[in-house]
CSV table of C-alpha atoms in Angstrom, one decimal:
chain,number,residue,atom,x,y,z
U,1,UNK,CA,0.0,0.0,0.0
U,2,UNK,CA,1.2,3.4,-0.6
U,3,UNK,CA,-0.2,6.8,-0.2
U,4,UNK,CA,-0.2,9.4,-3.0
U,5,UNK,CA,0.5,12.9,-2.0
U,6,UNK,CA,-2.0,15.3,-3.4
U,7,UNK,CA,-0.5,18.7,-4.1
U,8,UNK,CA,-2.9,21.7,-4.1
U,9,UNK,CA,-1.6,24.2,-6.5
U,10,UNK,CA,-2.8,27.7,-5.6
U,11,UNK,CA,-3.7,29.9,-8.5
U,12,UNK,CA,-1.2,32.7,-9.3
U,13,UNK,CA,-2.2,35.8,-7.4
U,14,UNK,CA,-3.9,38.3,-9.6
U,15,UNK,CA,-2.2,41.6,-10.1
U,16,UNK,CA,-3.3,44.5,-8.0
U,17,UNK,CA,-5.5,47.0,-9.9
U,18,UNK,CA,-3.9,49.9,-11.6
U,19,UNK,CA,-4.4,53.1,-9.5
U,20,UNK,CA,-5.1,56.0,-11.8
U,21,UNK,CA,-4.5,59.6,-10.6
U,22,UNK,CA,-5.7,62.4,-12.9
U,23,UNK,CA,-3.5,65.5,-12.6
U,24,UNK,CA,-4.1,69.1,-13.5
U,25,UNK,CA,-1.0,71.4,-13.4
U,26,UNK,CA,-1.3,75.1,-12.7
U,27,UNK,CA,1.8,77.2,-13.5
U,28,UNK,CA,3.8,75.8,-16.5
U,29,UNK,CA,6.9,77.8,-15.6
U,30,UNK,CA,10.3,76.5,-14.8
U,31,UNK,CA,9.2,74.2,-12.0
U,32,UNK,CA,6.1,73.1,-13.7
U,33,UNK,CA,8.0,72.2,-16.9
U,34,UNK,CA,10.6,70.3,-14.9
U,35,UNK,CA,7.8,68.4,-13.2
U,36,UNK,CA,6.1,67.4,-16.5
U,37,UNK,CA,9.5,66.1,-17.7
U,38,UNK,CA,9.9,64.1,-14.5
U,39,UNK,CA,6.4,62.6,-14.8
U,40,UNK,CA,7.1,61.6,-18.4
U,41,UNK,CA,10.4,60.0,-17.6
U,42,UNK,CA,8.9,58.1,-14.6
U,43,UNK,CA,5.9,56.7,-16.5
U,44,UNK,CA,7.5,53.4,-17.6
U,45,UNK,CA,8.9,52.9,-14.1
U,46,UNK,CA,5.6,53.6,-12.3
U,47,UNK,CA,3.3,51.5,-14.5
U,48,UNK,CA,4.8,48.2,-13.2
U,49,UNK,CA,4.0,49.5,-9.7
U,50,UNK,CA,0.4,49.7,-10.9
U,51,UNK,CA,0.3,53.5,-10.9
U,52,UNK,CA,-0.9,55.5,-13.8
U,53,UNK,CA,-0.4,59.3,-13.5
U,54,UNK,CA,-2.4,61.1,-16.2
U,55,UNK,CA,-1.7,64.7,-17.0
U,56,UNK,CA,-5.2,65.9,-18.0
U,57,UNK,CA,-4.7,69.7,-18.2
U,58,UNK,CA,-2.3,72.6,-17.8
U,59,UNK,CA,-3.3,76.1,-16.8
U,60,UNK,CA,-1.3,79.3,-17.0
U,61,UNK,CA,-2.5,82.8,-15.9
U,62,UNK,CA,-4.4,83.5,-19.1
U,63,UNK,CA,-4.8,80.2,-21.0
U,64,UNK,CA,-5.5,76.6,-20.1
U,65,UNK,CA,-4.8,73.6,-22.2
U,66,UNK,CA,-7.2,70.6,-21.9
U,67,UNK,CA,-7.0,67.0,-23.3
U,68,UNK,CA,-3.3,67.2,-22.5
U,69,UNK,CA,-1.1,64.1,-22.5
U,70,UNK,CA,2.7,63.9,-22.4
U,71,UNK,CA,3.1,63.6,-26.2
U,72,UNK,CA,1.1,66.8,-26.6
U,73,UNK,CA,3.3,68.6,-24.0
U,74,UNK,CA,6.7,67.5,-25.3
U,75,UNK,CA,7.7,70.8,-27.0
U,76,UNK,CA,5.2,73.4,-25.8
U,77,UNK,CA,1.7,73.7,-24.5
U,78,UNK,CA,0.4,75.0,-27.9
U,79,UNK,CA,0.6,71.4,-29.0
U,80,UNK,CA,-2.2,70.4,-26.7
U,81,UNK,CA,-5.5,69.6,-28.4
U,82,UNK,CA,-7.7,72.3,-26.8
U,83,UNK,CA,-7.1,75.7,-25.2
U,84,UNK,CA,-9.4,78.3,-23.8
U,85,UNK,CA,-9.2,81.3,-21.4
U,86,UNK,CA,-8.3,80.2,-17.9
U,87,UNK,CA,-11.2,79.3,-15.6
U,88,UNK,CA,-9.8,77.4,-12.6
U,89,UNK,CA,-13.1,76.0,-11.5
U,90,UNK,CA,-13.9,74.7,-15.0
U,91,UNK,CA,-10.3,73.5,-15.1
U,92,UNK,CA,-10.6,71.4,-11.9
U,93,UNK,CA,-14.0,70.1,-13.1
U,94,UNK,CA,-12.5,68.9,-16.4
U,95,UNK,CA,-9.4,67.3,-14.8
U,96,UNK,CA,-11.7,65.3,-12.5
U,97,UNK,CA,-14.5,64.6,-15.0
U,98,UNK,CA,-13.7,60.9,-15.5
U,99,UNK,CA,-14.3,60.1,-11.9
U,100,UNK,CA,-10.8,59.0,-11.0
U,101,UNK,CA,-8.9,60.4,-8.0
U,102,UNK,CA,-7.9,63.9,-8.9
U,103,UNK,CA,-4.9,66.0,-8.0
U,104,UNK,CA,-4.3,69.7,-8.6
U,105,UNK,CA,-0.7,70.8,-8.6
U,106,UNK,CA,-0.2,74.5,-8.1
U,107,UNK,CA,3.3,75.5,-9.4
U,108,UNK,CA,2.4,79.2,-9.7
U,109,UNK,CA,3.5,82.0,-7.5
U,110,UNK,CA,0.0,83.4,-7.4
U,111,UNK,CA,-1.7,84.4,-4.2
U,112,UNK,CA,-5.1,84.0,-5.8
U,113,UNK,CA,-4.8,80.3,-6.6
U,114,UNK,CA,-4.5,79.2,-2.9
U,115,UNK,CA,-7.9,80.7,-2.3
U,116,UNK,CA,-9.3,77.8,-4.2
U,117,UNK,CA,-7.6,75.1,-2.2
U,118,UNK,CA,-10.2,74.7,0.5
U,119,UNK,CA,-13.0,74.3,-2.0
U,120,UNK,CA,-11.1,71.8,-4.0
U,121,UNK,CA,-10.2,69.7,-0.9
U,122,UNK,CA,-13.8,69.7,0.2
U,123,UNK,CA,-14.7,68.3,-3.2
U,124,UNK,CA,-12.3,65.5,-2.7
U,125,UNK,CA,-9.6,66.9,-5.0
U,126,UNK,CA,-6.1,66.5,-3.6
U,127,UNK,CA,-3.7,69.5,-3.7
U,128,UNK,CA,0.1,69.6,-3.9
U,129,UNK,CA,2.1,72.8,-4.2
U,130,UNK,CA,5.5,74.6,-3.9
U,131,UNK,CA,3.5,77.9,-3.7
U,132,UNK,CA,4.4,79.5,-0.4
U,133,UNK,CA,1.4,81.9,-0.3
U,134,UNK,CA,-1.0,79.3,1.1
U,135,UNK,CA,1.2,78.4,4.1
U,136,UNK,CA,2.4,81.9,4.9
U,137,UNK,CA,-0.5,84.1,3.8
U,138,UNK,CA,-3.7,84.9,5.5
U,139,UNK,CA,-4.0,82.9,8.7
U,140,UNK,CA,-7.8,82.4,8.3
U,141,UNK,CA,-7.4,81.0,4.8
U,142,UNK,CA,-4.6,78.7,6.0
U,143,UNK,CA,-6.9,77.4,8.7
U,144,UNK,CA,-9.7,76.8,6.2
U,145,UNK,CA,-7.3,74.8,4.0
U,146,UNK,CA,-6.1,72.6,6.9
U,147,UNK,CA,-9.6,72.1,8.2
U,148,UNK,CA,-10.8,71.0,4.7
U,149,UNK,CA,-7.9,68.6,4.4
U,150,UNK,CA,-8.5,67.2,7.9
U,151,UNK,CA,-12.3,66.8,7.6
U,152,UNK,CA,-12.4,65.3,4.1
U,153,UNK,CA,-10.7,62.6,2.2
U,154,UNK,CA,-8.3,64.7,0.2
U,155,UNK,CA,-4.7,65.3,1.0
U,156,UNK,CA,-2.9,68.7,1.1
U,157,UNK,CA,0.9,68.3,0.5
U,158,UNK,CA,3.4,71.2,0.4
U,159,UNK,CA,6.9,69.7,1.0
U,160,UNK,CA,8.5,71.8,-1.7
U,161,UNK,CA,7.5,75.1,-0.1
U,162,UNK,CA,10.5,74.9,2.2
U,163,UNK,CA,14.0,74.0,0.9
U,164,UNK,CA,12.6,72.6,-2.4
U,165,UNK,CA,13.3,68.9,-2.6
U,166,UNK,CA,14.8,68.5,0.9
U,167,UNK,CA,12.6,66.5,3.3
U,168,UNK,CA,12.2,69.3,5.8
U,169,UNK,CA,8.4,69.4,6.3
U,170,UNK,CA,8.1,65.6,6.4
U,171,UNK,CA,10.9,65.4,9.0
U,172,UNK,CA,9.2,68.1,11.1
U,173,UNK,CA,5.9,66.3,10.7
U,174,UNK,CA,7.4,62.9,11.7
U,175,UNK,CA,9.0,64.4,14.8
U,176,UNK,CA,5.8,65.9,16.0
U,177,UNK,CA,3.6,62.9,15.1
U,178,UNK,CA,5.8,60.6,17.1
U,179,UNK,CA,5.4,62.8,20.2
U,180,UNK,CA,8.6,64.8,20.0
U,181,UNK,CA,8.5,68.5,21.1
U,182,UNK,CA,10.1,71.3,19.1
U,183,UNK,CA,12.5,73.5,21.1
U,184,UNK,CA,13.9,75.6,18.3
U,185,UNK,CA,14.5,75.4,14.6
U,186,UNK,CA,17.3,77.3,12.8
U,187,UNK,CA,18.1,77.3,9.1
U,188,UNK,CA,19.7,78.7,6.1
U,189,UNK,CA,16.6,78.7,3.9
U,190,UNK,CA,17.7,80.7,0.9
U,191,UNK,CA,20.0,79.1,-1.7
U,192,UNK,CA,20.7,82.6,-3.1
U,193,UNK,CA,21.8,84.1,0.2
U,194,UNK,CA,23.7,80.9,1.1
U,195,UNK,CA,25.7,81.3,-2.1
U,196,UNK,CA,26.3,85.0,-1.4
U,197,UNK,CA,27.5,84.3,2.1
U,198,UNK,CA,29.9,81.7,0.8
U,199,UNK,CA,31.1,83.9,-2.1
U,200,UNK,CA,31.6,87.1,-0.2
U,201,UNK,CA,35.1,87.0,1.3
U,202,UNK,CA,36.1,90.7,1.0
U,203,UNK,CA,38.2,90.3,-2.2
U,204,UNK,CA,35.3,91.7,-4.2
U,205,UNK,CA,32.5,94.1,-3.1
U,206,UNK,CA,29.3,92.5,-2.0
U,207,UNK,CA,27.5,94.3,-4.9
U,208,UNK,CA,29.8,92.5,-7.4
U,209,UNK,CA,28.8,89.1,-5.8
U,210,UNK,CA,25.1,90.0,-6.2
U,211,UNK,CA,25.7,91.0,-9.8
U,212,UNK,CA,27.5,87.7,-10.4
U,213,UNK,CA,24.6,85.7,-8.7
U,214,UNK,CA,22.1,87.6,-10.9
U,215,UNK,CA,24.1,86.8,-14.1
U,216,UNK,CA,24.2,83.1,-13.1
U,217,UNK,CA,20.4,83.1,-12.5
U,218,UNK,CA,20.7,82.4,-8.8
U,219,UNK,CA,18.7,85.5,-7.8
U,220,UNK,CA,15.2,86.4,-8.6
U,221,UNK,CA,14.9,88.9,-11.6
U,222,UNK,CA,14.8,91.6,-8.9
U,223,UNK,CA,17.6,90.7,-6.4
U,224,UNK,CA,15.8,92.6,-3.7
U,225,UNK,CA,13.3,89.7,-3.6
U,226,UNK,CA,16.1,87.6,-2.1
U,227,UNK,CA,18.0,90.3,-0.2
U,228,UNK,CA,14.9,91.5,1.6
U,229,UNK,CA,14.7,88.2,3.5
U,230,UNK,CA,10.9,88.1,3.0
U,231,UNK,CA,10.9,84.9,1.1
U,232,UNK,CA,12.9,83.3,4.0
U,233,UNK,CA,10.4,84.7,6.4
U,234,UNK,CA,7.6,82.9,4.5
U,235,UNK,CA,9.3,79.6,4.8
U,236,UNK,CA,9.8,80.2,8.5
U,237,UNK,CA,6.1,80.9,8.9
U,238,UNK,CA,5.2,77.7,7.1
U,239,UNK,CA,7.4,75.7,9.5
U,240,UNK,CA,6.0,77.5,12.5
U,241,UNK,CA,2.3,76.8,11.6
U,242,UNK,CA,3.1,73.2,10.9
U,243,UNK,CA,4.5,72.9,14.4
U,244,UNK,CA,1.4,74.5,15.9
U,245,UNK,CA,2.5,78.1,16.3
U,246,UNK,CA,-0.1,80.4,14.6
U,247,UNK,CA,2.6,82.8,13.3
U,248,UNK,CA,1.8,85.6,10.7
U,249,UNK,CA,4.3,87.0,8.3
U,250,UNK,CA,4.2,90.3,10.1
U,251,UNK,CA,5.3,88.6,13.3
U,252,UNK,CA,8.7,87.7,12.0
U,253,UNK,CA,11.6,90.1,12.7
U,254,UNK,CA,13.2,90.5,9.3
U,255,UNK,CA,16.6,92.2,8.7
U,256,UNK,CA,16.7,93.4,5.1
U,257,UNK,CA,20.1,93.7,3.3
U,258,UNK,CA,18.6,96.4,1.1
U,259,UNK,CA,19.2,100.0,2.4
U,260,UNK,CA,15.9,101.9,3.0
U,261,UNK,CA,16.8,104.3,0.2
U,262,UNK,CA,16.8,101.5,-2.4
U,263,UNK,CA,13.8,99.5,-1.3
U,264,UNK,CA,11.2,101.3,-3.5
U,265,UNK,CA,13.2,102.6,-6.4
U,266,UNK,CA,12.8,101.1,-9.9
U,267,UNK,CA,14.8,97.9,-10.7
U,268,UNK,CA,17.1,99.7,-13.1
U,269,UNK,CA,18.0,102.3,-10.6
U,270,UNK,CA,18.6,99.7,-7.9
U,271,UNK,CA,21.0,97.8,-10.2
U,272,UNK,CA,22.8,101.0,-10.9
U,273,UNK,CA,23.1,102.0,-7.3
U,274,UNK,CA,23.8,98.6,-5.9
U,275,UNK,CA,27.3,99.6,-4.6
U,276,UNK,CA,25.4,101.3,-1.7
U,277,UNK,CA,25.2,97.8,-0.2
U,278,UNK,CA,28.9,97.5,0.0
U,279,UNK,CA,29.8,99.6,3.1
U,280,UNK,CA,27.3,98.0,5.5
U,281,UNK,CA,28.3,94.5,4.3
U,282,UNK,CA,32.0,95.3,4.6
U,283,UNK,CA,31.4,96.3,8.2
U,284,UNK,CA,29.5,93.1,8.9
U,285,UNK,CA,32.3,91.0,7.4
U,286,UNK,CA,34.9,92.8,9.4
U,287,UNK,CA,32.8,92.1,12.5
U,288,UNK,CA,32.7,88.4,11.7
U,289,UNK,CA,36.5,88.2,11.1
U,290,UNK,CA,37.3,90.1,14.3
U,291,UNK,CA,35.5,87.3,16.2
U,292,UNK,CA,37.0,84.6,14.1
U,293,UNK,CA,33.5,83.8,12.7
U,294,UNK,CA,31.6,83.7,9.5
U,295,UNK,CA,28.6,85.5,8.1
U,296,UNK,CA,25.5,83.4,7.5
U,297,UNK,CA,21.9,84.3,6.7
U,298,UNK,CA,19.9,82.5,9.4
U,299,UNK,CA,16.2,82.0,10.2
U,300,UNK,CA,15.3,81.2,13.8
U,301,UNK,CA,12.1,80.0,15.5
U,302,UNK,CA,11.6,79.0,19.1
U,303,UNK,CA,8.7,77.2,20.7
U,304,UNK,CA,7.4,80.4,22.2
U,305,UNK,CA,6.9,81.7,18.7
U,306,UNK,CA,9.7,84.2,18.5
U,307,UNK,CA,10.9,84.3,14.9
U,308,UNK,CA,13.7,86.2,13.2
U,309,UNK,CA,15.5,86.3,9.8
U,310,UNK,CA,18.9,88.1,9.9
U,311,UNK,CA,22.5,88.1,8.9
U,312,UNK,CA,24.4,86.5,11.8
U,313,UNK,CA,28.0,86.0,12.8
U,314,UNK,CA,28.5,82.3,13.6
U,315,UNK,CA,31.6,80.5,15.0
U,316,UNK,CA,33.6,78.5,12.5
U,317,UNK,CA,32.8,75.3,14.2
U,318,UNK,CA,29.0,75.8,13.7
U,319,UNK,CA,27.4,73.4,11.3
U,320,UNK,CA,26.2,76.3,9.2
U,321,UNK,CA,29.8,77.5,8.6
U,322,UNK,CA,30.5,74.5,6.4
U,323,UNK,CA,27.7,74.7,3.8
U,324,UNK,CA,28.6,74.7,0.1
U,325,UNK,CA,27.4,76.8,-2.8
U,326,UNK,CA,23.5,77.1,-2.6
U,327,UNK,CA,23.1,74.5,0.2
U,328,UNK,CA,20.1,74.9,2.5
U,329,UNK,CA,20.4,73.5,6.0
U,330,UNK,CA,17.8,73.1,8.7
U,331,UNK,CA,18.6,72.2,12.3
U,332,UNK,CA,15.9,70.8,14.5
U,333,UNK,CA,16.4,71.1,18.2
U,334,UNK,CA,13.8,69.0,20.0
U,335,UNK,CA,13.2,67.2,23.3
U,336,UNK,CA,14.8,64.1,21.8
U,337,UNK,CA,17.4,65.9,19.8
U,338,UNK,CA,18.4,68.6,22.2
U,339,UNK,CA,22.1,67.9,22.8
U,340,UNK,CA,22.8,66.8,19.2
U,341,UNK,CA,20.2,68.5,16.9
U,342,UNK,CA,18.9,66.8,13.8
U,343,UNK,CA,20.2,68.3,10.6
U,344,UNK,CA,18.8,68.2,7.1
U,345,UNK,CA,21.1,69.6,4.4
U,346,UNK,CA,21.4,69.8,0.6
U,347,UNK,CA,20.6,71.8,-2.5
U,348,UNK,CA,17.5,73.8,-1.7
U,349,UNK,CA,16.9,75.7,-4.9
U,350,UNK,CA,16.4,75.1,-8.6
U,351,UNK,CA,13.6,73.9,-10.8
U,352,UNK,CA,14.7,70.2,-10.8
U,353,UNK,CA,15.0,69.8,-7.1
U,354,UNK,CA,11.8,71.7,-6.4
U,355,UNK,CA,9.9,69.6,-9.0
U,356,UNK,CA,11.3,66.5,-7.3
U,357,UNK,CA,9.9,67.7,-4.0
U,358,UNK,CA,6.5,68.0,-5.6
U,359,UNK,CA,6.9,64.6,-7.2
U,360,UNK,CA,7.5,63.1,-3.8
U,361,UNK,CA,4.2,64.7,-2.7
U,362,UNK,CA,2.5,63.1,-5.7
U,363,UNK,CA,3.8,59.7,-4.7
U,364,UNK,CA,2.7,60.1,-1.1
U,365,UNK,CA,-0.8,61.0,-2.2
U,366,UNK,CA,-0.8,58.0,-4.6
U,367,UNK,CA,0.4,55.7,-1.8
U,368,UNK,CA,-2.5,56.9,0.4
U,369,UNK,CA,-4.8,55.7,-2.5
U,370,UNK,CA,-3.3,52.2,-2.4
U,371,UNK,CA,-0.7,52.5,-5.0
U,372,UNK,CA,2.3,50.2,-4.5
U,373,UNK,CA,4.9,53.0,-4.2
U,374,UNK,CA,7.3,54.0,-1.5
U,375,UNK,CA,7.8,57.7,-0.8
């Protein structure tokens, strides 16, 4: 007698369903264009992960292009099948018309577009953005956006608003969500001002360094947008609000590097008179060297809500003294990381890295919908 083993062969597991996410892009500038290129390049990599990212529309300030796909976008938006005057509500409706999960990406610098976020989130439309106006603008509007994201089923992601593609906001969120307590956060949050601090060594006037940065494309078209420190203050406000401090932009003490006499003049006049920056900056550099220190542009926030943006003299052994080129660096001092603060450092400016930060947000939203991605 013998017994015959019976082998039960399980059927091969079926593939997980493809998760489709329909995307509408607002702001086809440098960051938006870089993001479209990254989405196109990633398509063949993401489809085996059962994720289908569909670019359904692109909206600029005056025109919007519908029926968009990557092939239609590969040279310029005029290749898209349909365009019409921009209507953001109609745009969002079109992007989500097929009934799939929908994501609006706002790569504009507009203060008007964030006013739509809360409504979109309440409709179940996800929002991802590098636009700093939502997180640092009107406090009531910001509260409405966060409330809509909290109460509904849509996600609001804004990693790239601070330090572009560096994982600053996610790191802060992870610290707080795991029960840590923020004591202080310090950072060099402007790639432009980081480069200027590294470049300015007294061999050339500060104004010559600014002109060089302008020629290289490191500054905004009007360098005062960088030198004023206001953009850094916006990033600090975003971090403060994420950590539970209801800070307004006006609450931040900001030291501008632009003399009062040059703050309101026309751009051409400012560029012609830029050497008026030199004497004050020469004095600050001499102060730093007298104390064997370095000049760095630093943002600071403590748990009491005191916030400042200023040019500071730091000792040479300070972590901020060893940054390179346009590096951003953020130092989190928390209850757990009090004696040895947690540091995030790397390139914090440029269309490619900013777009990569937005792409990370896209993948996190896709993961929340069940896509098999890690982000």
